[in-house]
PDB file of C-alpha atoms in Angstrom:
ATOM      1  CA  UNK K  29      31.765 -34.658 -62.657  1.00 83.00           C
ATOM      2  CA  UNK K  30      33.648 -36.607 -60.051  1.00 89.00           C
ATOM      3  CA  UNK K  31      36.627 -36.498 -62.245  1.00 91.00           C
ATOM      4  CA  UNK K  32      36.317 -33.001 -63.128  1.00 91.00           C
ATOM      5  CA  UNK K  33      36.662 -32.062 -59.204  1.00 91.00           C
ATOM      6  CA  UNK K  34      39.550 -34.572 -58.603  1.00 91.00           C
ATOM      7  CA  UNK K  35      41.185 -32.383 -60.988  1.00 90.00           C
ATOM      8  CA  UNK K  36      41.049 -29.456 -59.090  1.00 90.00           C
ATOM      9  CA  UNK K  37      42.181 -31.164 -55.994  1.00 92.00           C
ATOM     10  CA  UNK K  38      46.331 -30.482 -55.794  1.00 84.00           C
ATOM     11  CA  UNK K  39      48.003 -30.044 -52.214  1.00 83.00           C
ATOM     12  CA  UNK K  40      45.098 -28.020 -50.675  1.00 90.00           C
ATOM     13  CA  UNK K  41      41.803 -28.799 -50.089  1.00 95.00           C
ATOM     14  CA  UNK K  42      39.301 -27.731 -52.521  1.00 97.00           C
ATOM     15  CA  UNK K  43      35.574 -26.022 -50.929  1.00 98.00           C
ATOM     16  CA  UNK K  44      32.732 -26.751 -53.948  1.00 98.00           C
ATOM     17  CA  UNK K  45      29.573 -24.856 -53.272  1.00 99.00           C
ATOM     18  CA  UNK K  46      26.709 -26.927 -54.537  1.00 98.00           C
ATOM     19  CA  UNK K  47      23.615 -24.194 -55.108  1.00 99.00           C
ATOM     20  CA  UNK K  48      20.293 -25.385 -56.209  1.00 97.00           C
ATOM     21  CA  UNK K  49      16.272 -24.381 -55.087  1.00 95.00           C
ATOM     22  CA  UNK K  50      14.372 -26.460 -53.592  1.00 91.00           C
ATOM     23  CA  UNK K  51      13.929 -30.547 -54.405  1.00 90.00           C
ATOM     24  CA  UNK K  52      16.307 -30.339 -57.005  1.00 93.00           C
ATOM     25  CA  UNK K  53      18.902 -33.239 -55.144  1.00 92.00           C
ATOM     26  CA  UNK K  54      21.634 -30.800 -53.768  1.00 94.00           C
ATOM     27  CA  UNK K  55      21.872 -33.386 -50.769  1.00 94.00           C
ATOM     28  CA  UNK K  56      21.678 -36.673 -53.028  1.00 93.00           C
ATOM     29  CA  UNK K  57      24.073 -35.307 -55.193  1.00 95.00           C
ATOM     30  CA  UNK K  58      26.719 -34.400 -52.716  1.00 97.00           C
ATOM     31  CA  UNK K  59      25.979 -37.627 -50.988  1.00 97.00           C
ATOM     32  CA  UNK K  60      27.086 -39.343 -54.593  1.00 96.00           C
ATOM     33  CA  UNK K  61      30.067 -36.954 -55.358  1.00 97.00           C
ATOM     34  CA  UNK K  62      31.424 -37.905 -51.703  1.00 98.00           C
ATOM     35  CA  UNK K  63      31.137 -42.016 -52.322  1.00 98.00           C
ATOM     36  CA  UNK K  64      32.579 -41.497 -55.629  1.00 97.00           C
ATOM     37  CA  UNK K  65      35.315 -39.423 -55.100  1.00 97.00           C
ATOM     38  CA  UNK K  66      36.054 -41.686 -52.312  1.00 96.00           C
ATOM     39  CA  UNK K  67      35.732 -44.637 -54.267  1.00 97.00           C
ATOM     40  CA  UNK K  68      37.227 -44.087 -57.736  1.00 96.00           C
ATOM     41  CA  UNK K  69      39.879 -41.002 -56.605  1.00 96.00           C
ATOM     42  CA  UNK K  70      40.834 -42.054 -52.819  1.00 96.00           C
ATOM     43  CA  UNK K  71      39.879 -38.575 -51.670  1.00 97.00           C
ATOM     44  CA  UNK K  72      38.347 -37.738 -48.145  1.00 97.00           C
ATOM     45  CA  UNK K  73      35.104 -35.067 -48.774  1.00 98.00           C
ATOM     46  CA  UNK K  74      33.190 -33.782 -45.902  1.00 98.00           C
ATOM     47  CA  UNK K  75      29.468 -32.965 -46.603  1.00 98.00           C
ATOM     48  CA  UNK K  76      28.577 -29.518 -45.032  1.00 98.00           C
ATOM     49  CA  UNK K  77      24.695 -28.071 -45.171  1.00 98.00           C
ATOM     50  CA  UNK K  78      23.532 -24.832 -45.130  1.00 98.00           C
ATOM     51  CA  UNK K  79      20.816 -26.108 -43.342  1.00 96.00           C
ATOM     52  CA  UNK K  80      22.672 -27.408 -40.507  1.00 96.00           C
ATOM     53  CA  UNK K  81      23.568 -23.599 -39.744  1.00 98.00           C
ATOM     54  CA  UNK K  82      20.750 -21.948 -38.951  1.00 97.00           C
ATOM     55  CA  UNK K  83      20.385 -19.978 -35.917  1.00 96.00           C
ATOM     56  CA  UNK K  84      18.193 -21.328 -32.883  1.00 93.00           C
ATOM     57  CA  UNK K  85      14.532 -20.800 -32.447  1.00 91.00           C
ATOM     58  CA  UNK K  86      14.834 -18.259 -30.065  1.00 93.00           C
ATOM     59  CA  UNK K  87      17.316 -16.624 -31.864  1.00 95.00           C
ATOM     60  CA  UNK K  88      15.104 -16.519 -35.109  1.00 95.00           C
ATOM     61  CA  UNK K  89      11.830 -15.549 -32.956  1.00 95.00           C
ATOM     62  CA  UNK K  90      13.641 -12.900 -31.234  1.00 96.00           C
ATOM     63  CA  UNK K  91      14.281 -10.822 -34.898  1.00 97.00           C
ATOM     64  CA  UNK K  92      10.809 -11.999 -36.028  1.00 97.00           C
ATOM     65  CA  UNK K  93       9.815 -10.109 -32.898  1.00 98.00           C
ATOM     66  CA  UNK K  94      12.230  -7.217 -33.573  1.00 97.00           C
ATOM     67  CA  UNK K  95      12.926  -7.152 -37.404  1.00 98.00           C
ATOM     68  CA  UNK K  96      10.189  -8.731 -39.435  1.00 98.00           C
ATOM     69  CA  UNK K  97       7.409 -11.359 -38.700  1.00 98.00           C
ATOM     70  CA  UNK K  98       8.698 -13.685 -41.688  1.00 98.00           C
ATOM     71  CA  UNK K  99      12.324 -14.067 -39.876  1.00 97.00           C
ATOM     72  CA  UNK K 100      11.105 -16.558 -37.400  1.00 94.00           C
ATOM     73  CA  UNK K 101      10.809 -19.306 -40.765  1.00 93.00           C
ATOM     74  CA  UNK K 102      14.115 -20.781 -41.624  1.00 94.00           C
ATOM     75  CA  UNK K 103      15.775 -20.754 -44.796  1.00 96.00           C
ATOM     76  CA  UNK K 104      16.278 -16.805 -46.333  1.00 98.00           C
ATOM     77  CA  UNK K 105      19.582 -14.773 -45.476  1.00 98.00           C
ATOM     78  CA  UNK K 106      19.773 -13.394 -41.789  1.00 98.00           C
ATOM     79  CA  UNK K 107      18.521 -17.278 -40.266  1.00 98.00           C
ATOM     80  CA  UNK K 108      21.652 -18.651 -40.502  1.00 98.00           C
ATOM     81  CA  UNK K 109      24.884 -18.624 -38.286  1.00 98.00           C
ATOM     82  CA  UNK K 110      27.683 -17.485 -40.669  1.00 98.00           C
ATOM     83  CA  UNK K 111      30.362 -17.434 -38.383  1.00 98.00           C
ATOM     84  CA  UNK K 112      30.124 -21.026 -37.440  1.00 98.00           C
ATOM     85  CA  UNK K 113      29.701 -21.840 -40.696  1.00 98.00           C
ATOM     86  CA  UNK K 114      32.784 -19.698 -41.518  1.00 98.00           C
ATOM     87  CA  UNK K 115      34.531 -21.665 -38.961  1.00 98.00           C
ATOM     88  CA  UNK K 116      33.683 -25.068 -39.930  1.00 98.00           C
ATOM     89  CA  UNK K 117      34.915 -24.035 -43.980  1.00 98.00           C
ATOM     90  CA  UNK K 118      38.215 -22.811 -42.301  1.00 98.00           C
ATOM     91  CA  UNK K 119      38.725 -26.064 -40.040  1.00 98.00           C
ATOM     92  CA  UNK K 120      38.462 -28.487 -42.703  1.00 98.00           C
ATOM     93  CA  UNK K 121      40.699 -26.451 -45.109  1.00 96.00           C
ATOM     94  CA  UNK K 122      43.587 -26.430 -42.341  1.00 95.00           C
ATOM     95  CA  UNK K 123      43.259 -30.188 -41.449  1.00 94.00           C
ATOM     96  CA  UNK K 124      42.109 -29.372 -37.952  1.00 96.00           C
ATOM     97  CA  UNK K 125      39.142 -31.096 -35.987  1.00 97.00           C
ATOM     98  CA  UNK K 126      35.821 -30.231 -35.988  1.00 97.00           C
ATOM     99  CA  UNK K 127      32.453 -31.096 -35.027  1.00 98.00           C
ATOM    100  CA  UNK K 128      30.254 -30.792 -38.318  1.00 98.00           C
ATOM    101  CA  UNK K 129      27.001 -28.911 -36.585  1.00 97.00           C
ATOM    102  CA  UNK K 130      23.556 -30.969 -37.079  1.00 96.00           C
ATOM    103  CA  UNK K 131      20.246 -29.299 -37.801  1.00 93.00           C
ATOM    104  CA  UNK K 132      16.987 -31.440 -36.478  1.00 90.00           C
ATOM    105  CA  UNK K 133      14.152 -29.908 -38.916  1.00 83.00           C
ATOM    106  CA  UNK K 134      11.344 -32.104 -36.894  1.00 80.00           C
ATOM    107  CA  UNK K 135      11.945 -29.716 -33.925  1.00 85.00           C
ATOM    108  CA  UNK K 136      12.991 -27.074 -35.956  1.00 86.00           C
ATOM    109  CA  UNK K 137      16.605 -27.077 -33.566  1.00 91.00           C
ATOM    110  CA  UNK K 138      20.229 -27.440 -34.104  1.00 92.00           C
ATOM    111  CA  UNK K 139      20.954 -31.269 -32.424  1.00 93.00           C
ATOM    112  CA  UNK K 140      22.954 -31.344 -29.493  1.00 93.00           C
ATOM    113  CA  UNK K 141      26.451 -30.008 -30.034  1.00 93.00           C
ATOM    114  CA  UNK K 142      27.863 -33.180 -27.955  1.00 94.00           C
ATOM    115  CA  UNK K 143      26.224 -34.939 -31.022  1.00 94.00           C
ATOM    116  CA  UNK K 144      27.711 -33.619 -33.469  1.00 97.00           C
ATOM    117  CA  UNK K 145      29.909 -35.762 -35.677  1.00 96.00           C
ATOM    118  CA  UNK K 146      33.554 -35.445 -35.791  1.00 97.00           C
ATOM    119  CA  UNK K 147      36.200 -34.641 -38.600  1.00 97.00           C
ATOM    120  CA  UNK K 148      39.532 -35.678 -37.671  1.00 96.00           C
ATOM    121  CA  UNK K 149      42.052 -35.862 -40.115  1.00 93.00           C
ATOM    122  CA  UNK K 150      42.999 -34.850 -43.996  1.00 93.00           C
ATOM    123  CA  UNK K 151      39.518 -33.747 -46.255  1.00 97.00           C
ATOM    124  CA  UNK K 152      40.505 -33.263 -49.574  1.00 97.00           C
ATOM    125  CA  UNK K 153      36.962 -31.763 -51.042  1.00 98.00           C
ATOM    126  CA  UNK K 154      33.866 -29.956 -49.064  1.00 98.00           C
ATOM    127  CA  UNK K 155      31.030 -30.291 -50.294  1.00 99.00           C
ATOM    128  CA  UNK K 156      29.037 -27.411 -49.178  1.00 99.00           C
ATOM    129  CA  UNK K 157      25.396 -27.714 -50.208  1.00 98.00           C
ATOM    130  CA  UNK K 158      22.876 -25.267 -49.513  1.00 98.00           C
ATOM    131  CA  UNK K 159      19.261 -23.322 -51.721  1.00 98.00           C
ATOM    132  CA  UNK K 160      21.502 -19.919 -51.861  1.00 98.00           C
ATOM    133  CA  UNK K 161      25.266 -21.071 -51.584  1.00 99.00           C
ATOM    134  CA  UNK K 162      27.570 -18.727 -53.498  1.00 99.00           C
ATOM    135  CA  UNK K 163      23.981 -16.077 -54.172  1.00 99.00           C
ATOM    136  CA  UNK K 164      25.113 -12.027 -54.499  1.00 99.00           C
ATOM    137  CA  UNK K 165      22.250  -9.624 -53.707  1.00 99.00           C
ATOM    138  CA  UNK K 166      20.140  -7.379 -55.874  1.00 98.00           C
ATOM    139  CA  UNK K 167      20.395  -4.143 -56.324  1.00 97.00           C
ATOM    140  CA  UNK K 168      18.182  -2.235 -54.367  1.00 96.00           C
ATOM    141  CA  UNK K 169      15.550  -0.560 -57.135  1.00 97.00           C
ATOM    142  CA  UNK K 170      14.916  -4.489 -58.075  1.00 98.00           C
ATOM    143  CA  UNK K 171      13.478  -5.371 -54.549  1.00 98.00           C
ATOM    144  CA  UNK K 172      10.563  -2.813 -55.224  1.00 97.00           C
ATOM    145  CA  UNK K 173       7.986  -4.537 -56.477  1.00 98.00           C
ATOM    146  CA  UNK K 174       6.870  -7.843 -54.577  1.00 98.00           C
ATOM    147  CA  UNK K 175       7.306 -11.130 -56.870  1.00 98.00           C
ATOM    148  CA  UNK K 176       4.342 -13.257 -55.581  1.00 98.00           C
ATOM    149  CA  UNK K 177       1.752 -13.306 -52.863  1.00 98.00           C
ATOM    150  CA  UNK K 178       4.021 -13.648 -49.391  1.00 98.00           C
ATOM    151  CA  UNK K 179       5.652 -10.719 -50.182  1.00 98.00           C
ATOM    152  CA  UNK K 180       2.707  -8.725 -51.359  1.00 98.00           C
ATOM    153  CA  UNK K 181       0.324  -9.419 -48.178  1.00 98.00           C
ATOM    154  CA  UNK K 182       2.878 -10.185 -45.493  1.00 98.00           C
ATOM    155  CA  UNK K 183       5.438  -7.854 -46.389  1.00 98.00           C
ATOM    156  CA  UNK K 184       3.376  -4.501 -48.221  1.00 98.00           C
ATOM    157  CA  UNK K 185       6.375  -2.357 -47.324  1.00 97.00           C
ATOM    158  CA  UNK K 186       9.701  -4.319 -48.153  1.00 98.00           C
ATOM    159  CA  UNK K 187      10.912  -4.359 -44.995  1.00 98.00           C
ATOM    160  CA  UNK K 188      11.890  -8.228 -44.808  1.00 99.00           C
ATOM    161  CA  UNK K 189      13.252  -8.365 -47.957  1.00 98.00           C
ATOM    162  CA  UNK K 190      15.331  -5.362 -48.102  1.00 98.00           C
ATOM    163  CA  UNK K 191      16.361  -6.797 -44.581  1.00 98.00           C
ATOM    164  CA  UNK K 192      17.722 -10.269 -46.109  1.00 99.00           C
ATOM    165  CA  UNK K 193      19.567  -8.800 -49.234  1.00 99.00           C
ATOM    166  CA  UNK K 194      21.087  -6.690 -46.607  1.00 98.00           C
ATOM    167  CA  UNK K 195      22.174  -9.917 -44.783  1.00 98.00           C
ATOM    168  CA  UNK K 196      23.304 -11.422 -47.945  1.00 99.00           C
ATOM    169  CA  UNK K 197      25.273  -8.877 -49.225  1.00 98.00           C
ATOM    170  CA  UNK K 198      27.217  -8.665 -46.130  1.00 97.00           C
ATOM    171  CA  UNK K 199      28.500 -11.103 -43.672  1.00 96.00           C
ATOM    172  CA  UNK K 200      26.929 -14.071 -45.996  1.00 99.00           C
ATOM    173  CA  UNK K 201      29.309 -12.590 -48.756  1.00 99.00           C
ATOM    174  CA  UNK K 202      32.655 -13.893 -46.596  1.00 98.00           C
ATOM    175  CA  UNK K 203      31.313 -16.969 -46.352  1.00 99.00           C
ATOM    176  CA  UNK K 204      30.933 -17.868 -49.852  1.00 99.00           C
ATOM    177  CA  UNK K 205      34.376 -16.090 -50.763  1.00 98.00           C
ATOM    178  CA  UNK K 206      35.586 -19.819 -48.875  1.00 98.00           C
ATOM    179  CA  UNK K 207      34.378 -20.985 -52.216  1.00 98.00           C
ATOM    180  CA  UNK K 208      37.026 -22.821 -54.783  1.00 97.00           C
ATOM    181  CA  UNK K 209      34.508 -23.762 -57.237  1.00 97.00           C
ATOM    182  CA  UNK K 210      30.586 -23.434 -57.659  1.00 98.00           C
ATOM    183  CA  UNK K 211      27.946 -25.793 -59.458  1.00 98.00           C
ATOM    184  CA  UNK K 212      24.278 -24.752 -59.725  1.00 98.00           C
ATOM    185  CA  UNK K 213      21.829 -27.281 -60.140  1.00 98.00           C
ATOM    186  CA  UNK K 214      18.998 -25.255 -62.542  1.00 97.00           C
ATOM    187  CA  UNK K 215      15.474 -26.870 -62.952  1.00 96.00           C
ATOM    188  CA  UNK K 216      13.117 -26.041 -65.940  1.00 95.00           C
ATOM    189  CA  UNK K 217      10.900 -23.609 -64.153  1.00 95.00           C
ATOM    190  CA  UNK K 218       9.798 -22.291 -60.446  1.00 95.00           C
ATOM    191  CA  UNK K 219       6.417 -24.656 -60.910  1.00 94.00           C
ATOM    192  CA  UNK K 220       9.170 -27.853 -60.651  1.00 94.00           C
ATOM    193  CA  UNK K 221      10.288 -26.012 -57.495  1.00 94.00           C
ATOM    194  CA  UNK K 222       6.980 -26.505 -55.918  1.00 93.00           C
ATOM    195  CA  UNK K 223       6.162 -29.896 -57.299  1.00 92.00           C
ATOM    196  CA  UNK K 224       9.846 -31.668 -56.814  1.00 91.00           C
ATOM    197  CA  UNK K 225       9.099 -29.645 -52.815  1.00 89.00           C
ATOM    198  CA  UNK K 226       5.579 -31.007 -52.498  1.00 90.00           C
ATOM    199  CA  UNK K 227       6.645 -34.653 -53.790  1.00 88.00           C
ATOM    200  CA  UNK K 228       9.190 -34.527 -50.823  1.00 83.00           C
ATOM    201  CA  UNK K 229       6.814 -33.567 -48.029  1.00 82.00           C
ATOM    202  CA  UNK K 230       4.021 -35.963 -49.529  1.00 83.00           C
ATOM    203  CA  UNK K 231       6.722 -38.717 -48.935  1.00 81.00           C
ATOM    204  CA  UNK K 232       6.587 -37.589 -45.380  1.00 74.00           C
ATOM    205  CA  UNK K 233       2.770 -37.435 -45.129  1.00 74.00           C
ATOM    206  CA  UNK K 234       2.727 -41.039 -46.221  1.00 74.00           C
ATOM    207  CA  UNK K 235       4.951 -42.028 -43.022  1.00 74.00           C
ATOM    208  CA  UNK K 236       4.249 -39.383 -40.470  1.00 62.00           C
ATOM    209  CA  UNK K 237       1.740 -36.941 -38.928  1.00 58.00           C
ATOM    210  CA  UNK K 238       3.523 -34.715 -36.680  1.00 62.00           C
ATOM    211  CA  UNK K 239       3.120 -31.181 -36.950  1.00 62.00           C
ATOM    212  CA  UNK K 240       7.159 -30.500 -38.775  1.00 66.00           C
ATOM    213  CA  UNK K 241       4.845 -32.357 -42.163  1.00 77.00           C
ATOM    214  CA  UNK K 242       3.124 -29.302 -44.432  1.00 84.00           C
ATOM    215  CA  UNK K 243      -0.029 -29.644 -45.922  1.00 87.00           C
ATOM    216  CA  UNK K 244       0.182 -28.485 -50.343  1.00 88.00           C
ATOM    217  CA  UNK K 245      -0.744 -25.241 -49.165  1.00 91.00           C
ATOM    218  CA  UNK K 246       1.814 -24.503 -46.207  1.00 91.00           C
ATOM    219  CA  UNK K 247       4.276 -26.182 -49.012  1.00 91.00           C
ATOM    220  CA  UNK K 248       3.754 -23.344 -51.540  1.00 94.00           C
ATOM    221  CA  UNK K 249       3.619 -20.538 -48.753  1.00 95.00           C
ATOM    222  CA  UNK K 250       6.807 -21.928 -47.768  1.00 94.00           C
ATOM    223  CA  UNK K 251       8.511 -22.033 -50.925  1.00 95.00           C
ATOM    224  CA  UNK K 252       7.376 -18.683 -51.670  1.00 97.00           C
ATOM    225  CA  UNK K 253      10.105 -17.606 -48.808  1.00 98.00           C
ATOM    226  CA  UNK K 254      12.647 -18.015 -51.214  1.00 98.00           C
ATOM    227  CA  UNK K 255      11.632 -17.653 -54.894  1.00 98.00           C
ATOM    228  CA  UNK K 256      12.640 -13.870 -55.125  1.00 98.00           C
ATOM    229  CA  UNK K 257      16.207 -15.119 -54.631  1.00 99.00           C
ATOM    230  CA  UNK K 258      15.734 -18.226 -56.972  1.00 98.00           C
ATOM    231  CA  UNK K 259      14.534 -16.721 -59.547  1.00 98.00           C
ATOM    232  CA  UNK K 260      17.216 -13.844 -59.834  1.00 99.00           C
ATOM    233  CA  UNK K 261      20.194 -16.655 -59.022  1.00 98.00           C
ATOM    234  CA  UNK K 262      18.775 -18.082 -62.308  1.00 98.00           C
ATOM    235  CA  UNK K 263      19.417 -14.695 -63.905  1.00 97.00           C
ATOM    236  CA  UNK K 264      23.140 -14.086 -62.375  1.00 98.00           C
ATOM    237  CA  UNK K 265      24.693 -17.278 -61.304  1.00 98.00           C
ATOM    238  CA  UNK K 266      25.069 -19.072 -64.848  1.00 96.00           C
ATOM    239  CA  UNK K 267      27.240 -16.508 -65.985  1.00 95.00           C
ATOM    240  CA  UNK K 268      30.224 -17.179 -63.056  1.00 96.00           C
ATOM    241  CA  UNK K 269      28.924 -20.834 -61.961  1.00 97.00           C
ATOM    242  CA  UNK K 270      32.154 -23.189 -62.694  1.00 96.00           C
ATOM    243  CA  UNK K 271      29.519 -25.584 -63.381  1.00 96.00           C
ATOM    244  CA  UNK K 272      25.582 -26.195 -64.038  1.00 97.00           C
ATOM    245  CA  UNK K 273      23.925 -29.358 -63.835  1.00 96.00           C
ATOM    246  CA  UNK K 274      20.713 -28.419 -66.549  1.00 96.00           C
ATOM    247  CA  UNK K 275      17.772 -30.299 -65.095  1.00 95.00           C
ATOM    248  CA  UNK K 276      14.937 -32.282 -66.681  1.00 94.00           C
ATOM    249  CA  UNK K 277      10.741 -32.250 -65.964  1.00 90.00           C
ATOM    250  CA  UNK K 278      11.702 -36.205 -63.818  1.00 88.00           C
ATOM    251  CA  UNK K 279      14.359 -34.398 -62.036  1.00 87.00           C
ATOM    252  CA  UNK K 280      17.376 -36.176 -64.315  1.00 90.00           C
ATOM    253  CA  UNK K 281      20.163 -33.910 -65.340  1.00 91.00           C
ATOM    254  CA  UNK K 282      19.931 -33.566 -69.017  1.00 92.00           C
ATOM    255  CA  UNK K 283      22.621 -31.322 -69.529  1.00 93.00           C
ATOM    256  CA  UNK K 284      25.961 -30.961 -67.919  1.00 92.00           C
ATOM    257  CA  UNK K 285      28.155 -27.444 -68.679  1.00 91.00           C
ATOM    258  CA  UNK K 286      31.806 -28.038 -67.047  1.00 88.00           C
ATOM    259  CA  UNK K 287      33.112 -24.214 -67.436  1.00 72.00           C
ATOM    260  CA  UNK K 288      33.637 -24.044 -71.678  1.00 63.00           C
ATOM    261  CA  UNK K 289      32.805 -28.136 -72.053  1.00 64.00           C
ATOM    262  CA  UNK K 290      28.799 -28.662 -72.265  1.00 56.00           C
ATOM    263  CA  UNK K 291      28.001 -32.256 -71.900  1.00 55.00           C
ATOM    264  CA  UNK K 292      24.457 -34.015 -73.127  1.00 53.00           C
ATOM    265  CA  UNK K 293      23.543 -36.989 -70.631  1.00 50.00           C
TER     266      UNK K 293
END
């Protein structure tokens, strides 16, 4: 894959949106497309997270308190700061210097932006990772009918959901359309969602007990925040994706489709 997005790289720098759910390695894999591309291509790739955008605490309580109860968890369209995220896209595309922003998920806070780190200088690729990076919304008829237990009990009449397609399908939409090229990472089924999500936080059970770790049943509640969207990017996405990265039951890719040149691994 490495190869195949040196290739796109000419005289401008190339943004590659890296969309996958839950667990399935987004972060791992755009750790391992920056060393490589790096290493075997000489290019400079900046690594930037969706999850290092989201909007403060107070900012997410305040339209929990005056949109919708479920806004104050972070993760679904309308908890994120798309401008700076914008911004940071634009930056590294013009060669200018920018502080990439930092997102501390133990105190559910953006770090410090005096400790943010620094781009200076040329970046050939970004590699921007995120659950929903590159999603369109639904149409509206399809939000009707609730898709699992969250949305039937703690939202009854739509109003949270209908809020975040909103959200998506607006300012969200400029910042994918910084996107050059798209790969979705595609897992066999939602139930490897929640096991590849509960394997991660039982890693952190092992080695802490602070209250940021989820117990199996605040996993699945929390996963349940996004499946809607999952499971219609599953539907949409492979048919515009310049890429997908077919995933095994151990998490391997099995497959590789590089726009018309599918590739067994």
């Amino acid at each position: 894959m490495t190869a195949w997005v040196a290739d796109h790289v000419e005289d401008r720098t190339v943004v590659l949106g890296l969309n996958g759910a839950q667990g399935t390695g987004k972060s791992t894999l755009a750790r391992l497309l920056q060393q490589l591309l790096e290493r075997i291509h000489g290019l400079r790739a900046a690594i930037v997270s969706l999850d290092d955008i989201y909007l403060s605490g107070a900012d997410r309580l305040q339209r929990a308190n005056t949109i919708h109860p479920l806004l104050a968890t972070r993760g679904v369209p309308g908890t994120h700061d798309v401008d700076l995220g914008i911004r940071v896209l634009r930056c590294l595309r013009e060669g200018r210097p920018i502080a990439l922003p930092r997102f501390d998920k133990a105190k559910d806070e953006r770090h410090p932006a005096a400790k943010w780190p620094l781009w200076e200088g040329r970046c050939d690729v970004v590699l921007f990772e995120g659950w929903c990076v590159g999603a369109r919304p639904q149409r509206s008829d399809e939000l009707e009918a609730p898709v699992n237990g969250l949305e039937r009990l703690e939202d009854p009449t739509g109003d949270w959901r209908y809020y975040v397609n909103r959200e998506l399908g607006g300012h969200y939409q400029a910042l994918f359309a910084e996107l050059d090229l798209l790969v979705m990472l595609r897992p066999p089924d939602f139930d490897r969602v929640y096991a590849w999500r509960e394997e991660q936080e039982a890693r952190l059970r092992a080695t802490s007990s602070g209250p940021e770790v989820m117990s199996p049943s605040a996993v699945r509640r929390f996963v349940m925040h996004f499946e809607r969207l999952t499971l219609f990017m599953w539907e949409e996405m492979p048919g515009r994706a310049d890429a997908i990265v077919y995933l095994g039951e151990n998490h391997a890719p099995i497959q590789v489709d590089l726009g018309d040149e599918r590739r067994d691994v």
